[in-house]
Amino acid sequence: MHRVVVVILDGLRRDFIEAARTPNLHRFATRAASFAAHRSAFPSATRCVSATFATGCHPARHGLQGNAMALLEAGVLVPHDAGLPGFLQHKRVVTGRALAEPTLAERLAPHGGAVIFSNVSPGAAYAHDPDGFGHLHHRAGSFAPGRIPAGRLEVTLDAAGDRAMTQRFIAEALVTAPLGARRPALALLWCAEPDHIQHDQPLGSPAHLAVLAEADRNAGAVIEAIDRLRQDGDEVLLIVGSDHGHETVSGLVDVEADLIAAGLKSSRESTDIVAQSNGTSTLIYLAPERAALRPALDAFLRSRDWAGIVLDADELATVGQAPHNALAFAVSMRASAAANRYGVPGTALAAMPRAGEAHPVGAGQHGGLAAFEQSPFLMIDGDGFAPGITSARPTHIVDLAPTILTHLRLPATGMDGSALQHPPPAAA
Ligand SMILES: [Zn+2]
């Protein structure tokens, strides 16, 4: 039986993988292929990346534009937090689709199914399967196929919760025989660490490295369980990676206050311009009836010292985005290669979220196009991947779904990404 098992350690930069800090991943690299030029989506933010992973398509096609985004509702821009449990259900009502492209859970429903465990935000977890084709486990509520409520995943959002979730994942999705166990075509484990600690503590600090070691142990436990599956004759493709990296926050920017001060946006509450923080990037929506403001807004954004890369509507396609919902500009905030006090390189400014509460300056953040937030790690062990090699081939989150379908001998049609097996596996 062909199966795919995916483990995501949220937010882990690939330059943190080394023998002392992540012994299990370091050892795994000797039997897996490693991808040294792997990139995240834009924004490099978990909800957006989760939908990108699930569909094998960029946000331009699946429509989950960011961790925070806006929808045009009866012609009015309405800001939304895509991390809330009800966001994709609301988006379906407004736009007709939760996600505009099919998920892996949907594609695999007639071919062995998907079991997904996620310990990140509800919105990110549900982005894997908003229409209820597989088994999805989350703190905010679990679902069986048909989106039938199936209790809740009773774990905490921290390293201890990840450990408990990993043990349940192994027991329910990977074990070989016991009654009631499911061995699906795709088993996905998405851990909250080290992202969660990195948002709170400096990168490279003792508190960060202690949690990183725990995240590495969870990956090690799954790798060990795969060995047992293979001994039982399953042909398992094991993908271990992250969704994005992190930069150190060098300062906070109130983008909307700046737009108001410049006379471009009327007030905090106005819907003429809506700027949605995605950590170290911001998405700027311009109401259709204010289209005449576009040149002034363009000039203003390009004049700001907090703006690193400014992309207008025509340039959104270069980062996998599209001007849906009146998205007019995307800005990756100014970044530098400077090191923090623990010697960890990479800083970026962060945009203040609408709700006001922001992660601390000096801790980690992500969302933009800077070098280290765009350096997730990726290791793949199985048919089509030479053990121990490091590939310099450019790879992207969108390549994972077609790689998974190819291992399962299913067509990977209609996706933006490409299967990574080399050579491609023989037909079933
Ligand atoms: Zn993440």
Coordinates of C-alpha atoms and ligand atoms in Angstrom, one line a residue:
M1 CA 0.0 0.0 0.0
H2 CA 1.3 3.5 -0.9
R3 CA 1.0 6.1 1.8
V4 CA 2.3 9.6 2.5
V5 CA 3.1 10.9 5.9
V6 CA 3.8 14.6 6.3
V7 CA 5.2 16.3 9.4
I8 CA 5.3 20.1 9.6
L9 CA 7.3 21.8 12.3
D10 CA 5.8 25.3 12.0
G11 CA 8.2 28.2 11.5
L12 CA 11.5 26.2 11.6
R13 CA 14.2 27.9 9.6
R14 CA 16.5 25.5 7.8
D15 CA 19.7 27.1 9.1
F16 CA 18.6 25.9 12.6
I17 CA 18.9 22.2 11.6
E18 CA 22.2 20.9 12.9
A19 CA 23.5 18.0 15.0
A20 CA 23.4 19.8 18.4
R21 CA 20.1 21.6 18.0
T22 CA 18.0 19.1 16.1
P23 CA 19.7 15.7 16.3
N24 CA 16.7 13.7 14.9
L25 CA 16.4 15.9 11.8
H26 CA 20.1 16.0 11.3
R27 CA 20.2 12.2 11.3
F28 CA 17.1 12.0 9.1
A29 CA 19.0 14.1 6.5
T30 CA 21.3 11.1 5.9
R31 CA 18.4 9.0 4.5
A32 CA 16.3 11.8 3.0
A33 CA 16.8 14.2 0.2
S34 CA 17.1 17.8 1.5
F35 CA 16.0 20.8 -0.5
A36 CA 18.3 23.8 0.1
A37 CA 16.4 26.4 -2.0
H38 CA 12.9 25.6 -0.7
R39 CA 10.5 28.6 -0.5
S40 CA 7.3 29.5 1.3
A41 CA 4.2 31.2 -0.1
F42 CA 3.5 35.0 0.0
P43 CA 2.5 36.0 2.5
S44 CA 4.7 33.5 4.3
A45 CA 2.0 33.1 6.9
T46 CA 0.5 29.8 8.2
R47 CA -3.1 30.1 7.1
C48 CA -2.1 31.1 3.6
V49 CA 0.6 28.4 3.4
S50 CA -1.8 25.8 4.7
A51 CA -4.2 26.5 1.8
T52 CA -1.3 26.6 -0.6
F53 CA -0.1 23.2 0.7
A54 CA -3.6 21.7 0.6
T55 CA -4.4 22.8 -3.0
G56 CA -0.9 22.8 -4.7
C57 CA -1.9 26.3 -5.9
H58 CA -0.8 29.8 -5.1
P59 CA -3.2 32.2 -3.3
A60 CA -4.0 33.8 -6.7
R61 CA -6.0 30.6 -7.4
H62 CA -7.1 29.2 -4.0
G63 CA -8.2 32.6 -2.7
L64 CA -7.0 32.6 0.9
Q65 CA -5.0 35.7 0.4
G66 CA -3.4 36.0 3.8
N67 CA -3.6 35.3 7.5
A68 CA -5.6 38.6 7.6
M69 CA -7.4 39.7 4.5
A70 CA -10.5 41.5 3.2
L71 CA -13.6 40.4 1.4
L72 CA -15.8 42.6 -0.8
E73 CA -19.2 42.1 0.8
A74 CA -22.0 43.8 -1.2
G75 CA -19.3 46.1 -2.7
V76 CA -17.8 47.1 0.7
L77 CA -14.4 46.0 2.0
V78 CA -14.7 44.0 5.2
P79 CA -11.5 43.1 7.1
H80 CA -11.3 39.5 8.3
D81 CA -9.0 37.5 10.6
A82 CA -8.5 34.2 8.6
G83 CA -7.4 32.5 11.8
L84 CA -10.9 32.4 13.2
P85 CA -12.8 29.0 13.1
G86 CA -15.7 30.4 11.1
F87 CA -13.7 32.4 8.5
L88 CA -13.7 29.9 5.6
Q89 CA -17.4 29.0 6.2
H90 CA -18.2 32.8 6.0
K91 CA -16.0 33.1 2.9
R92 CA -18.0 30.3 1.2
V93 CA -21.2 32.3 1.9
V94 CA -19.7 35.5 0.5
T95 CA -17.8 34.2 -2.5
G96 CA -19.4 30.8 -3.2
R97 CA -16.3 28.9 -2.3
A98 CA -14.3 28.3 0.9
L99 CA -11.2 27.6 -1.2
A100 CA -11.5 28.0 -5.0
E101 CA -9.4 24.9 -5.8
P102 CA -9.8 21.3 -4.5
T103 CA -7.8 20.2 -1.4
L104 CA -5.8 17.1 -1.0
A105 CA -8.5 15.9 1.4
E106 CA -11.1 16.3 -1.4
R107 CA -8.9 14.6 -4.1
L108 CA -8.1 11.7 -1.8
A109 CA -11.6 11.1 -0.4
P110 CA -12.2 8.2 -2.9
H111 CA -8.6 7.0 -2.7
G112 CA -7.8 6.2 0.9
G113 CA -8.6 9.5 2.5
A114 CA -6.7 12.0 4.6
V115 CA -6.3 12.4 8.4
I116 CA -5.1 15.8 9.5
F117 CA -3.9 16.8 13.0
S118 CA -3.1 20.5 13.4
N119 CA -2.1 22.5 16.5
V120 CA -2.0 26.0 15.0
S121 CA -4.8 28.5 14.5
P122 CA -8.3 27.1 13.8
G123 CA -8.4 29.0 10.4
A124 CA -5.1 27.4 9.4
A125 CA -6.2 23.9 10.4
Y126 CA -9.5 24.2 8.6
A127 CA -7.8 25.5 5.4
H128 CA -6.7 21.9 4.8
D129 CA -10.3 20.7 4.5
P130 CA -12.9 23.4 4.8
D131 CA -15.6 21.3 3.0
G132 CA -15.2 18.2 5.1
F133 CA -13.8 15.4 3.0
G134 CA -11.3 13.9 5.5
H135 CA -10.8 13.5 9.3
L136 CA -9.6 16.7 10.7
H137 CA -8.4 17.1 14.4
H138 CA -8.1 20.5 16.1
R139 CA -8.6 22.1 19.5
A140 CA -11.5 24.3 18.2
G141 CA -13.4 21.2 17.0
S142 CA -12.6 18.0 15.0
F143 CA -14.6 16.8 12.0
A144 CA -15.2 13.5 10.3
P145 CA -16.0 13.2 6.6
G146 CA -19.2 15.2 5.8
R147 CA -18.0 17.8 8.3
I148 CA -19.6 15.8 11.0
P149 CA -18.5 17.2 14.4
A150 CA -16.2 14.7 16.2
G151 CA -15.3 16.2 19.5
R152 CA -12.2 18.3 20.0
L153 CA -8.4 17.7 20.0
E154 CA -7.7 18.2 23.8
V155 CA -4.2 19.6 23.6
T156 CA -2.5 22.8 24.6
L157 CA -1.0 25.3 22.1
D158 CA 2.6 24.7 23.1
A159 CA 5.4 22.0 23.1
A160 CA 3.5 19.8 25.5
G161 CA 0.4 20.0 23.3
D162 CA 2.4 19.1 20.2
R163 CA 3.9 16.1 22.1
A164 CA 0.4 14.8 23.1
M165 CA -0.9 15.4 19.5
T166 CA 2.1 13.6 18.0
Q167 CA 1.5 10.5 20.2
R168 CA -2.2 10.5 19.2
F169 CA -1.2 10.9 15.6
I170 CA 1.1 7.9 15.7
A171 CA -1.5 5.8 17.6
E172 CA -4.5 6.7 15.3
A173 CA -3.0 7.4 11.9
L174 CA 0.1 5.3 11.6
V175 CA -0.1 2.2 13.7
T176 CA -0.3 -1.0 11.8
A177 CA -3.2 -3.1 13.2
P178 CA -5.3 -2.2 16.2
L179 CA -9.1 -2.1 15.8
G180 CA -10.4 1.3 14.8
A181 CA -7.0 2.6 13.6
R182 CA -7.1 4.5 10.3
R183 CA -4.2 4.2 8.0
P184 CA -5.1 6.8 5.4
A185 CA -3.4 7.6 2.1
L186 CA -2.3 10.9 3.6
A187 CA -1.5 11.4 7.3
L188 CA -0.6 15.0 8.1
L189 CA 0.8 16.3 11.4
W190 CA 1.2 20.1 11.7
C191 CA 2.9 21.0 15.0
A192 CA 2.7 24.6 16.5
E193 CA 6.3 24.6 17.6
P194 CA 8.8 26.1 17.2
D195 CA 6.7 28.9 15.6
H196 CA 4.8 29.5 18.8
I197 CA 7.9 30.0 21.0
Q198 CA 9.7 32.0 18.3
H199 CA 6.9 34.6 18.3
D200 CA 7.5 35.1 22.1
Q201 CA 11.3 34.7 22.6
P202 CA 14.4 35.8 20.6
L203 CA 15.6 33.4 17.9
G204 CA 18.5 31.4 19.3
S205 CA 17.7 32.1 22.9
P206 CA 17.8 29.3 25.5
A207 CA 14.0 29.2 25.7
H208 CA 13.7 28.9 21.9
L209 CA 16.3 26.2 21.7
A210 CA 14.7 24.1 24.4
V211 CA 11.4 24.1 22.6
L212 CA 13.2 23.4 19.3
A213 CA 14.7 20.3 20.8
E214 CA 11.2 19.1 21.8
A215 CA 9.9 19.8 18.3
D216 CA 12.8 17.7 16.9
R217 CA 11.9 14.8 19.3
N218 CA 8.3 14.8 18.0
A219 CA 9.7 14.5 14.4
G220 CA 11.9 11.7 15.6
A221 CA 9.0 9.8 17.1
V222 CA 7.1 9.9 13.7
I223 CA 10.3 8.9 11.8
E224 CA 10.6 5.8 14.1
A225 CA 6.9 4.9 13.6
I226 CA 7.5 5.0 9.8
D227 CA 10.2 2.4 10.1
R228 CA 7.6 0.1 11.7
L229 CA 5.1 0.8 8.9
R230 CA 7.7 0.0 6.2
Q231 CA 8.6 -3.3 8.0
D232 CA 4.9 -4.2 7.5
G233 CA 5.2 -3.6 3.8
D234 CA 3.8 -0.2 3.3
E235 CA 5.5 2.0 0.7
V236 CA 5.7 5.2 2.6
L237 CA 6.8 8.6 1.4
L238 CA 7.8 10.7 4.4
I239 CA 7.9 14.4 4.0
V240 CA 9.3 16.5 7.0
G241 CA 9.5 20.2 6.6
S242 CA 8.2 23.6 7.7
D243 CA 5.9 26.2 6.2
H244 CA 8.1 29.3 6.6
G245 CA 11.0 30.6 8.6
H246 CA 11.2 33.7 10.9
E247 CA 13.0 37.0 11.0
T248 CA 13.7 39.0 14.2
V249 CA 11.3 41.9 14.6
S250 CA 13.3 45.2 14.4
G251 CA 10.3 47.4 15.0
L252 CA 6.5 47.8 14.6
V253 CA 4.8 50.0 12.0
D254 CA 1.2 51.2 12.2
V255 CA 0.5 51.2 8.5
E256 CA -3.1 52.4 8.7
A257 CA -2.1 55.3 11.0
D258 CA 0.4 56.4 8.4
L259 CA -2.2 56.2 5.6
I260 CA -4.6 58.3 7.7
A261 CA -1.9 60.9 8.5
A262 CA -1.2 61.2 4.8
G263 CA -4.9 61.9 4.1
L264 CA -5.3 58.7 2.0
K265 CA -7.5 56.8 4.4
S266 CA -10.4 58.6 6.2
S267 CA -10.3 57.0 9.6
R268 CA -9.6 53.8 11.5
E269 CA -13.0 52.5 10.7
S270 CA -13.2 53.6 7.1
T271 CA -13.4 51.1 4.3
D272 CA -11.9 53.2 1.6
I273 CA -8.5 51.6 2.2
V274 CA -8.0 48.5 4.4
A275 CA -4.4 47.5 5.3
Q276 CA -4.2 44.0 6.7
S277 CA -1.0 43.0 8.6
N278 CA 0.4 39.7 7.7
G279 CA 3.3 40.0 10.2
T280 CA 6.3 41.2 8.1
S281 CA 4.1 42.0 5.1
T282 CA 0.9 43.9 4.6
L283 CA -1.9 43.6 2.1
I284 CA -3.5 46.9 1.0
Y285 CA -7.1 46.8 -0.3
L286 CA -8.5 49.8 -2.2
A287 CA -12.3 50.1 -2.4
P288 CA -13.5 50.1 -6.1
E289 CA -15.1 53.5 -5.8
R290 CA -11.8 55.0 -4.7
A291 CA -9.8 53.7 -7.7
A292 CA -8.7 57.2 -8.5
L293 CA -6.5 57.1 -5.4
R294 CA -4.4 54.3 -6.8
P295 CA -1.5 56.5 -8.2
A296 CA -1.2 58.5 -5.0
L297 CA -1.3 55.4 -2.9
D298 CA 1.4 53.8 -5.1
A299 CA 3.7 56.9 -4.8
F300 CA 3.0 57.0 -1.0
L301 CA 3.9 53.3 -0.4
R302 CA 7.1 53.6 -2.5
S303 CA 8.2 56.6 -0.5
R304 CA 7.9 54.9 2.9
D305 CA 11.1 53.9 4.7
W306 CA 9.3 50.9 6.2
A307 CA 8.4 49.5 2.8
G308 CA 10.9 46.9 1.5
I309 CA 9.3 45.5 -1.6
V310 CA 6.1 47.2 -3.0
L311 CA 4.0 45.2 -5.5
D312 CA 1.2 46.8 -7.4
A313 CA -1.8 45.0 -8.8
D314 CA 0.0 44.0 -12.0
E315 CA 3.0 42.7 -10.0
L316 CA 1.0 40.6 -7.6
A317 CA 1.3 37.6 -10.0
T318 CA 5.1 37.5 -9.5
V319 CA 4.4 36.3 -5.9
G320 CA 1.5 34.1 -6.6
Q321 CA -1.2 36.7 -5.7
A322 CA -4.0 38.3 -7.7
P323 CA -6.0 41.5 -7.3
H324 CA -9.1 39.6 -5.9
N325 CA -11.3 41.3 -3.4
A326 CA -9.9 44.7 -4.5
L327 CA -6.4 43.8 -3.3
A328 CA -4.4 46.8 -4.8
F329 CA -0.9 46.5 -3.3
A330 CA 1.2 44.1 -1.2
V331 CA 4.2 45.3 0.8
S332 CA 7.0 43.1 2.2
M333 CA 8.3 45.2 5.1
R334 CA 11.9 46.4 5.1
A335 CA 14.3 43.7 6.1
S336 CA 18.1 43.4 6.8
A337 CA 20.7 40.7 7.2
A338 CA 21.7 42.0 10.7
A339 CA 22.0 39.5 13.5
N340 CA 20.2 39.6 16.8
R341 CA 21.9 39.3 20.2
Y342 CA 22.2 35.5 19.8
G343 CA 24.0 35.9 16.5
V344 CA 20.9 34.8 14.4
P345 CA 20.8 36.8 11.1
G346 CA 17.8 38.4 9.5
T347 CA 15.6 41.2 10.8
A348 CA 12.4 42.8 9.5
L349 CA 9.9 45.4 10.4
A350 CA 6.4 44.1 11.3
A351 CA 3.1 45.7 10.5
M352 CA 0.8 46.2 13.5
P353 CA -2.3 44.0 13.4
R354 CA -5.7 45.8 13.4
A355 CA -6.6 44.3 16.8
G356 CA -3.6 46.2 18.2
E357 CA -1.9 43.4 20.0
A358 CA 1.5 42.6 18.4
H359 CA 4.3 40.1 18.9
P360 CA 7.2 41.7 20.8
V361 CA 10.1 43.5 19.1
G362 CA 13.2 41.3 19.4
A363 CA 11.2 38.0 19.0
G364 CA 10.4 36.3 15.7
Q365 CA 7.9 37.1 13.0
H366 CA 7.3 36.2 9.4
G367 CA 4.9 36.9 6.5
G368 CA 7.1 38.7 3.9
L369 CA 9.7 37.9 1.2
A370 CA 12.9 38.3 3.3
A371 CA 15.6 35.7 3.1
F372 CA 15.1 33.8 6.3
E373 CA 11.3 33.8 6.5
Q374 CA 11.5 32.4 3.0
S375 CA 13.8 29.6 4.1
P376 CA 11.6 26.7 5.3
F377 CA 13.2 23.3 5.4
L378 CA 12.2 20.3 3.4
M379 CA 13.4 16.7 3.6
I380 CA 11.8 13.8 1.7
D381 CA 12.4 10.1 2.3
G382 CA 11.0 7.5 -0.1
D383 CA 10.7 6.3 -3.7
G384 CA 12.1 8.9 -6.1
F385 CA 14.3 10.7 -3.5
A386 CA 18.1 9.8 -3.3
P387 CA 19.1 9.4 0.4
G388 CA 21.5 11.9 1.8
I389 CA 21.6 14.3 -1.2
T390 CA 21.1 18.1 -0.9
S391 CA 19.3 19.5 -3.9
A392 CA 19.8 23.1 -5.0
R393 CA 16.7 22.9 -7.2
P394 CA 14.2 25.7 -6.4
T395 CA 11.2 24.2 -4.7
H396 CA 8.1 25.7 -3.3
I397 CA 5.2 24.8 -0.9
V398 CA 3.0 24.3 -4.1
D399 CA 5.2 21.4 -5.1
L400 CA 4.2 19.2 -2.1
A401 CA 0.6 18.4 -3.1
P402 CA 1.7 17.1 -6.6
T403 CA 4.5 15.2 -5.0
I404 CA 2.0 13.5 -2.6
L405 CA -0.4 12.6 -5.4
T406 CA 2.4 11.3 -7.6
H407 CA 3.5 8.9 -4.8
L408 CA -0.1 7.7 -4.5
R409 CA -0.2 7.1 -8.3
L410 CA -2.9 9.7 -8.7
P411 CA -3.0 12.5 -11.3
A412 CA -1.7 15.8 -10.0
T413 CA -3.5 17.9 -12.6
G414 CA -4.6 21.5 -12.3
M415 CA -2.0 22.5 -9.8
D416 CA 0.6 25.3 -9.9
G417 CA 3.4 23.1 -8.4
S418 CA 5.3 20.1 -9.9
A419 CA 6.1 16.7 -8.4
L420 CA 9.6 16.5 -7.0
Q421 CA 10.3 12.8 -7.5
H422 CA 13.4 12.1 -9.6
P423 CA 13.1 9.9 -11.4
P424 CA 9.3 9.7 -11.4
P425 CA 8.0 6.5 -9.8
A426 CA 6.9 3.6 -12.0
A427 CA 3.1 3.2 -12.6
A428 CA 1.3 1.1 -9.9
Ligands
ZN1 ZN 3.5 28.9 10.3

